[in-house]
mmCIF file of C-alpha atoms in Angstrom:
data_model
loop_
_atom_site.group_PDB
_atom_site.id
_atom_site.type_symbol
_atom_site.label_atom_id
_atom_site.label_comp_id
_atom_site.label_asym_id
_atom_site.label_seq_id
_atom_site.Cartn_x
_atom_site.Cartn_y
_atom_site.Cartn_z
ATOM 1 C CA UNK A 15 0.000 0.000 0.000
ATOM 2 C CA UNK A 16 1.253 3.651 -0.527
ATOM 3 C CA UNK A 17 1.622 5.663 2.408
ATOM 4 C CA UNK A 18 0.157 8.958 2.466
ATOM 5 C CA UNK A 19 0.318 11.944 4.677
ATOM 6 C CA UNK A 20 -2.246 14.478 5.072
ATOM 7 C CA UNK A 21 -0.959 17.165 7.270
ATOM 8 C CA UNK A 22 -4.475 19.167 9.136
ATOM 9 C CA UNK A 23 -4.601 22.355 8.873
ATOM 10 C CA UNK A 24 -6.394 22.535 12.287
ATOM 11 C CA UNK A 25 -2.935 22.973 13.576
ATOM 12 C CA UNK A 26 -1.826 25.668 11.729
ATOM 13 C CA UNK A 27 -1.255 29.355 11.650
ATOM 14 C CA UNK A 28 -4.839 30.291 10.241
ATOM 15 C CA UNK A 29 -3.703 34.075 9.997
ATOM 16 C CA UNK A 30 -1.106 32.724 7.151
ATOM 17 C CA UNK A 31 -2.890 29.664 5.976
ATOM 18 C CA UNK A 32 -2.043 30.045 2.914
ATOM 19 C CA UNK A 33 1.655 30.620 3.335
ATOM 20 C CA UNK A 34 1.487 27.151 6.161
ATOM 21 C CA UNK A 35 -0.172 24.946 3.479
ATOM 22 C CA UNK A 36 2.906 26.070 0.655
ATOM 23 C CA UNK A 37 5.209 24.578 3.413
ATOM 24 C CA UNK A 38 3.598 21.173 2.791
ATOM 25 C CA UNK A 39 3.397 20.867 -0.689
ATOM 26 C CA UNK A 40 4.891 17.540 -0.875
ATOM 27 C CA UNK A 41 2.425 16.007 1.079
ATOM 28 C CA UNK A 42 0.087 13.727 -0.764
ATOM 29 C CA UNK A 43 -2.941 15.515 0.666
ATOM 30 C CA UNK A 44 -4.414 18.237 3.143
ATOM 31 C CA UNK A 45 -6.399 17.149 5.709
ATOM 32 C CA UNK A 46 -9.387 20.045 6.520
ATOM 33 C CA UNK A 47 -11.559 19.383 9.723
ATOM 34 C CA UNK A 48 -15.146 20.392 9.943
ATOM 35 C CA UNK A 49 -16.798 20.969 13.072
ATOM 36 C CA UNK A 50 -20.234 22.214 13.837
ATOM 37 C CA UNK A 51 -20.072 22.628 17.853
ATOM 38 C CA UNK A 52 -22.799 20.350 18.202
ATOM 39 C CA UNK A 53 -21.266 16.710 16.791
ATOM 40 C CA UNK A 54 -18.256 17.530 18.421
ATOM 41 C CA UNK A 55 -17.689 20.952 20.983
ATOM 42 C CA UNK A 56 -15.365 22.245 19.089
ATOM 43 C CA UNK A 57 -16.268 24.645 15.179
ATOM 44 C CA UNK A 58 -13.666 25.291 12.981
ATOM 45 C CA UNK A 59 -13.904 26.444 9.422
ATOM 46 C CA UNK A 60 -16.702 25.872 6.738
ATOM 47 C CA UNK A 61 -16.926 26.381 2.569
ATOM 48 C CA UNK A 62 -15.844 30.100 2.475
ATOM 49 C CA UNK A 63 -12.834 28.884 3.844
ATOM 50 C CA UNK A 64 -12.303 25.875 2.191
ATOM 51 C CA UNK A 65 -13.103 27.648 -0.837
ATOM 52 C CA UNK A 66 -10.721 30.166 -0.869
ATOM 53 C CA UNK A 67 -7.867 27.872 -0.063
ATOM 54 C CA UNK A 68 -8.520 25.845 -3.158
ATOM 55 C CA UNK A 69 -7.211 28.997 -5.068
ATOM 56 C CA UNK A 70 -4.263 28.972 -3.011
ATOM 57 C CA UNK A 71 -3.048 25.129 -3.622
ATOM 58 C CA UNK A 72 -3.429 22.239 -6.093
ATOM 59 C CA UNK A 73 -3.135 19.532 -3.006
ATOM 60 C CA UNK A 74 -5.133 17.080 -2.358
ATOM 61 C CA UNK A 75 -8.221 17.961 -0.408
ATOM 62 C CA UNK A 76 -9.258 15.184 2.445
ATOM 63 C CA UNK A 77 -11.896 17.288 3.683
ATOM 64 C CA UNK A 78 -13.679 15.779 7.306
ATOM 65 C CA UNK A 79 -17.121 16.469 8.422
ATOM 66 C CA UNK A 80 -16.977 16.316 12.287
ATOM 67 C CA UNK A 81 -20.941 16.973 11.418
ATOM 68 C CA UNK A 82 -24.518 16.341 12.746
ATOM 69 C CA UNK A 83 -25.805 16.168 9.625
ATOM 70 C CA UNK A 84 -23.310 15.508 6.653
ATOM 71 C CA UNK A 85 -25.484 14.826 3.922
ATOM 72 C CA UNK A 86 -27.172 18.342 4.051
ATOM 73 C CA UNK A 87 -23.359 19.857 3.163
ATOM 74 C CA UNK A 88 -21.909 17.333 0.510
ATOM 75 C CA UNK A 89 -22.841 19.945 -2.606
ATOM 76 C CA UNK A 90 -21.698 22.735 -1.001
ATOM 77 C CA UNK A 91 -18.339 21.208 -0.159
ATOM 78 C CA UNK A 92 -18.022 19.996 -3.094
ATOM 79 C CA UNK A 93 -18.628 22.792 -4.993
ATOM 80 C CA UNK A 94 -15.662 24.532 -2.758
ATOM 81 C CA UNK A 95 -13.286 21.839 -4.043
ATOM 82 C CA UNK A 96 -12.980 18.980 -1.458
ATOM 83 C CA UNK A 97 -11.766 15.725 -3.378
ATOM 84 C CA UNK A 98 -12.513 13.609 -0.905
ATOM 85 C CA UNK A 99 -15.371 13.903 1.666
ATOM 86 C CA UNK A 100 -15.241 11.861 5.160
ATOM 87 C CA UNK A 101 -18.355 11.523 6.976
ATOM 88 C CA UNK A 102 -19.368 9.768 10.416
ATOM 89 C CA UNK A 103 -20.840 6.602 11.086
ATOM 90 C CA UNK A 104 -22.368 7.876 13.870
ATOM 91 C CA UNK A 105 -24.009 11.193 12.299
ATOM 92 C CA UNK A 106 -27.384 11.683 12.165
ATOM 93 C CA UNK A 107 -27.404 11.418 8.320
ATOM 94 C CA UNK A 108 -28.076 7.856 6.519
ATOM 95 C CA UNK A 109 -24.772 7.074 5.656
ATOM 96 C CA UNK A 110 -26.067 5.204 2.422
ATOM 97 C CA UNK A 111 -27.261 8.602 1.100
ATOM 98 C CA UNK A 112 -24.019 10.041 2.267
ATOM 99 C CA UNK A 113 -22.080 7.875 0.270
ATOM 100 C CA UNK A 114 -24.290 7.794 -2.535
ATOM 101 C CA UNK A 115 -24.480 11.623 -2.635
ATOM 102 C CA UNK A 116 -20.820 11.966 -2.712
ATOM 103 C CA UNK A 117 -20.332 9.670 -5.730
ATOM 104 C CA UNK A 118 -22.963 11.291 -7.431
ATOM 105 C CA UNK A 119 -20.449 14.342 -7.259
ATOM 106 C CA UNK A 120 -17.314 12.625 -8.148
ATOM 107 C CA UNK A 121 -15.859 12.857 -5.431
ATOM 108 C CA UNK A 122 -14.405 10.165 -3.210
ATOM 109 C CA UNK A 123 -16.650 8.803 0.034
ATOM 110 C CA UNK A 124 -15.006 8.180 2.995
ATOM 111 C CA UNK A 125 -16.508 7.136 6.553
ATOM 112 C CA UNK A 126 -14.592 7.412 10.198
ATOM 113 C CA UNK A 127 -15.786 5.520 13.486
ATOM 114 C CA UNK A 128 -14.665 7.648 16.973
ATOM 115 C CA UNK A 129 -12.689 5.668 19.335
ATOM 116 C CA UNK A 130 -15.941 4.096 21.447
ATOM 117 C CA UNK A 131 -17.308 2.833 17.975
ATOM 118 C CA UNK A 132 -16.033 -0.668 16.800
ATOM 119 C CA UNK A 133 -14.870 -1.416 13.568
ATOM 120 C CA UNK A 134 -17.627 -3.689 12.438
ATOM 121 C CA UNK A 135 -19.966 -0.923 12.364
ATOM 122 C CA UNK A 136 -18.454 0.048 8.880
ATOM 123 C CA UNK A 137 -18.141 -3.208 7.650
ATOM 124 C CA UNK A 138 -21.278 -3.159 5.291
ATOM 125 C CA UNK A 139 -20.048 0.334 3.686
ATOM 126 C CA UNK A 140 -16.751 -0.864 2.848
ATOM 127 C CA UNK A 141 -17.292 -1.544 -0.645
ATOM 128 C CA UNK A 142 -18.491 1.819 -1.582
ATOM 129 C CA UNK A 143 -16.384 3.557 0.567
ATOM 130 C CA UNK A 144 -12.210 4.720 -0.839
ATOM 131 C CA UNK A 145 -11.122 5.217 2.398
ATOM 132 C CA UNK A 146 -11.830 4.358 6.385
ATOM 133 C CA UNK A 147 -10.726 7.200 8.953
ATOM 134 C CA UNK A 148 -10.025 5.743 12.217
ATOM 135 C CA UNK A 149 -9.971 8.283 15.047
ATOM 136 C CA UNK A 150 -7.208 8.036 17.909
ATOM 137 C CA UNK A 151 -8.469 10.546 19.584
ATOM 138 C CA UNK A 152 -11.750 11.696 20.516
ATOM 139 C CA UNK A 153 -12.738 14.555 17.504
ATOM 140 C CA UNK A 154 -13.123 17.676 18.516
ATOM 141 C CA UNK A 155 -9.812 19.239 18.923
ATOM 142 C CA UNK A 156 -6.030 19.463 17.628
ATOM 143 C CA UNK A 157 -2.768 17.920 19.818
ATOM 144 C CA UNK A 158 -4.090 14.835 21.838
ATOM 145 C CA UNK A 159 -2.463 12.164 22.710
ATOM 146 C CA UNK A 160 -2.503 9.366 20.666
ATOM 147 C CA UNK A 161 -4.806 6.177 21.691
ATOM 148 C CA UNK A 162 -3.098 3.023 21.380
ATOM 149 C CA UNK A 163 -6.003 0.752 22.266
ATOM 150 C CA UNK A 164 -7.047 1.534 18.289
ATOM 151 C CA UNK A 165 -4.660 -0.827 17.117
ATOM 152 C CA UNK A 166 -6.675 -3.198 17.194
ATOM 153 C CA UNK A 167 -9.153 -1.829 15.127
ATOM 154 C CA UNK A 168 -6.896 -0.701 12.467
ATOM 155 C CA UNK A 169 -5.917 -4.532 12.020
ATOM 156 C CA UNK A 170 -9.448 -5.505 12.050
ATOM 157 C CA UNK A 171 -10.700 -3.281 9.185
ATOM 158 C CA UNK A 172 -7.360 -4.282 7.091
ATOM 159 C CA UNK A 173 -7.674 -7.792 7.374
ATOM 160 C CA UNK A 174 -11.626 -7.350 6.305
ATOM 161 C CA UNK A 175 -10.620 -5.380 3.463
ATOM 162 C CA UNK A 176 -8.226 -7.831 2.130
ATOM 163 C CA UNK A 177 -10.604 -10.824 2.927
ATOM 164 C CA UNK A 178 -13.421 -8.836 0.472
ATOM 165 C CA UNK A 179 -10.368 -8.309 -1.657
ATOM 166 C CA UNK A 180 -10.376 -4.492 -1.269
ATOM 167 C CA UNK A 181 -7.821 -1.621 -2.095
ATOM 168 C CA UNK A 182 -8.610 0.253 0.761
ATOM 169 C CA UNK A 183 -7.292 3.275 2.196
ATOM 170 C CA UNK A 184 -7.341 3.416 6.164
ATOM 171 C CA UNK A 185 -6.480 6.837 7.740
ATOM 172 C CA UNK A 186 -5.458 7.171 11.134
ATOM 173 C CA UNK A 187 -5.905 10.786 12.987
ATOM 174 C CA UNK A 188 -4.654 12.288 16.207
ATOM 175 C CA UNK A 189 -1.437 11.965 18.288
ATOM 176 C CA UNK A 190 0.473 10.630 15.043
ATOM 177 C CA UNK A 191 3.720 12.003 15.148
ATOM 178 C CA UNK A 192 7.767 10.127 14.345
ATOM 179 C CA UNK A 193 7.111 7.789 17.371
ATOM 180 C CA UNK A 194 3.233 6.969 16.633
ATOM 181 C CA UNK A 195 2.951 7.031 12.533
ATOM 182 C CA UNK A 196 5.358 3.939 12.547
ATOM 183 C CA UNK A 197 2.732 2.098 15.151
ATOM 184 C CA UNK A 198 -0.629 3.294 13.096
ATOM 185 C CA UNK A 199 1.273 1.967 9.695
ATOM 186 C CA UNK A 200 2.198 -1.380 11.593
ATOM 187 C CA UNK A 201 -1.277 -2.360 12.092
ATOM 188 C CA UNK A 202 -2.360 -1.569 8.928
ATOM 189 C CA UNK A 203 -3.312 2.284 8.172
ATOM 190 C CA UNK A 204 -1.268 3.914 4.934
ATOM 191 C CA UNK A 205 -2.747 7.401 5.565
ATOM 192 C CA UNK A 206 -1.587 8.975 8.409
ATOM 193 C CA UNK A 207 -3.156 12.532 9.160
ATOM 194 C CA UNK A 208 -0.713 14.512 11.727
ATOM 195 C CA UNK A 209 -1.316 18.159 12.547
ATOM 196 C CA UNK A 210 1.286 19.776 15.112
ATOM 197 C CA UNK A 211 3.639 17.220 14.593
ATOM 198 C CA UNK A 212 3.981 18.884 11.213
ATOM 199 C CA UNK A 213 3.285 22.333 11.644
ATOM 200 C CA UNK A 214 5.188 22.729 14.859
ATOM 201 C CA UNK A 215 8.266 21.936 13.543
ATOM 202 C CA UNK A 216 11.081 23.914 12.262
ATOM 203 C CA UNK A 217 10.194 22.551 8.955
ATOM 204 C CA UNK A 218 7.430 20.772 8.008
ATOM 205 C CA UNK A 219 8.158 19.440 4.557
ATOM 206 C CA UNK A 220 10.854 17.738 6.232
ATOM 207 C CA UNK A 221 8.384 16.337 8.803
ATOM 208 C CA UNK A 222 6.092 14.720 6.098
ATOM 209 C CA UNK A 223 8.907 13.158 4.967
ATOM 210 C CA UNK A 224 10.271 11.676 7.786
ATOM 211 C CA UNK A 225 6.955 10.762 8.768
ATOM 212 C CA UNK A 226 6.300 8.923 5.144
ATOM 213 C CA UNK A 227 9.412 6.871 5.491
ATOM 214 C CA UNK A 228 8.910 5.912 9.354
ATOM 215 C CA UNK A 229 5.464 4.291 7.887
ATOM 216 C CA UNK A 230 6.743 2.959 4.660
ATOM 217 C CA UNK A 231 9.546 1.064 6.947
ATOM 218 C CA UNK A 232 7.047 -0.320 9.286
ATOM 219 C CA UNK A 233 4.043 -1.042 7.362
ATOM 220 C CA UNK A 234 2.497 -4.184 8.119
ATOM 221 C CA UNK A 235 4.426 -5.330 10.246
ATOM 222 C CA UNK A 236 2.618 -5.836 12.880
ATOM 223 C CA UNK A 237 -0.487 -7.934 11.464
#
């Protein structure tokens, strides 16, 4: 599996977003977090924002709806230029619509369980689904610490995807960092979302790449 790394932009500056998201250019995507203050207690940013930064960079755009109700937004993000569109499980929204609405844009449907939610309970959208998101922390904010007890779950939605023969992405996010990216990758996730790990340091270009190759030299290996 490739490894990918989608650095979140919840963690940088947002006064020179812009100038932040130029520093990671050789990232494979951007990782943009959603949040309503009522799925999770935290809002961030919304289309105007997402919008405008599509005009700023040709990356990748893993945009994540930490939403009550996902389906209601899918044009509108869209329309501002996401590429890929994660949604939760445990939204209000049917996540059948969710997915189907998202292909019906052309873009690419992705779902994410929280930490409390087991991995079966994506198991029937697999199959219509590019990518899994598996959360190691609880959502809501930026620079937790990284839940090792999801392991386990990473493994368990691998092996399921290779037993329905599937060339599926699974995305790990929160706490990754040099120490934790080469754990995630282990048990089975090859996109590895890390915010202040990259944007905190000294140069973050350089972090995506050491982060990349910590993964790529551990993948797997712990199945």
């Amino acid at each position: 599996m490739d490894i990918k790394i989608s650095p979140s932009i919840l963690s940088a500056d947002f006064a020179r977003l812009a100038q932040d998201v130029q520093q990671v250019k050789n990232a494979e995507m951007l990782h943009i977090d959603v949040m309503d203050g009522h799925f999770v207690p935290n809002i961030s940013i919304g289309v105007p924002v997402v919008k405008s930064l599509r005009k700023a960079t040709d990356l990748f755009f893993d945009v994540h709806l930490m939403i009550s109700d996902p389906l209601k937004y899918i044009g509108p993000f869209s329309d501002a230029g996401a590429d890929l569109i994660t949604f939760h499980v445990e939204s209000d929204s049917d996540p059948d619509e969710v997915i189907a609405a998202i292909r019906e844009r052309g873009k690419i449907p992705a779902v994410s369980v929280k930490p409390k939610t087991p991995a079966e309970a994506v198991f029937p959208y697999l199959d219509r689904v590019g990518m899994v998101l598996v959360m190691t922390v609880e959502p809501g904010f930026g620079g937790q610490s990284f839940m090792a007890d999801m392991l386990p779950k990473i493994k368990a939605l691998r092996c399921k995807a290779e037993e329905l023969g599937l060339h599926l992405d699974i995305q790990v996010d929160g706490g990754i960092d040099r120490e934790t990216a080469p754990q995630a990758a282990a048990a089975g996730a090859n996109v590895l979302v890390a915010g202040s790990a990259v944007f905190g340091a000294p140069d973050p270009a350089g972090m995506v790449d050491l982060l990349r190759q910590a993964a790529r030299d551990a993948y797997g290996s712990g199945r």
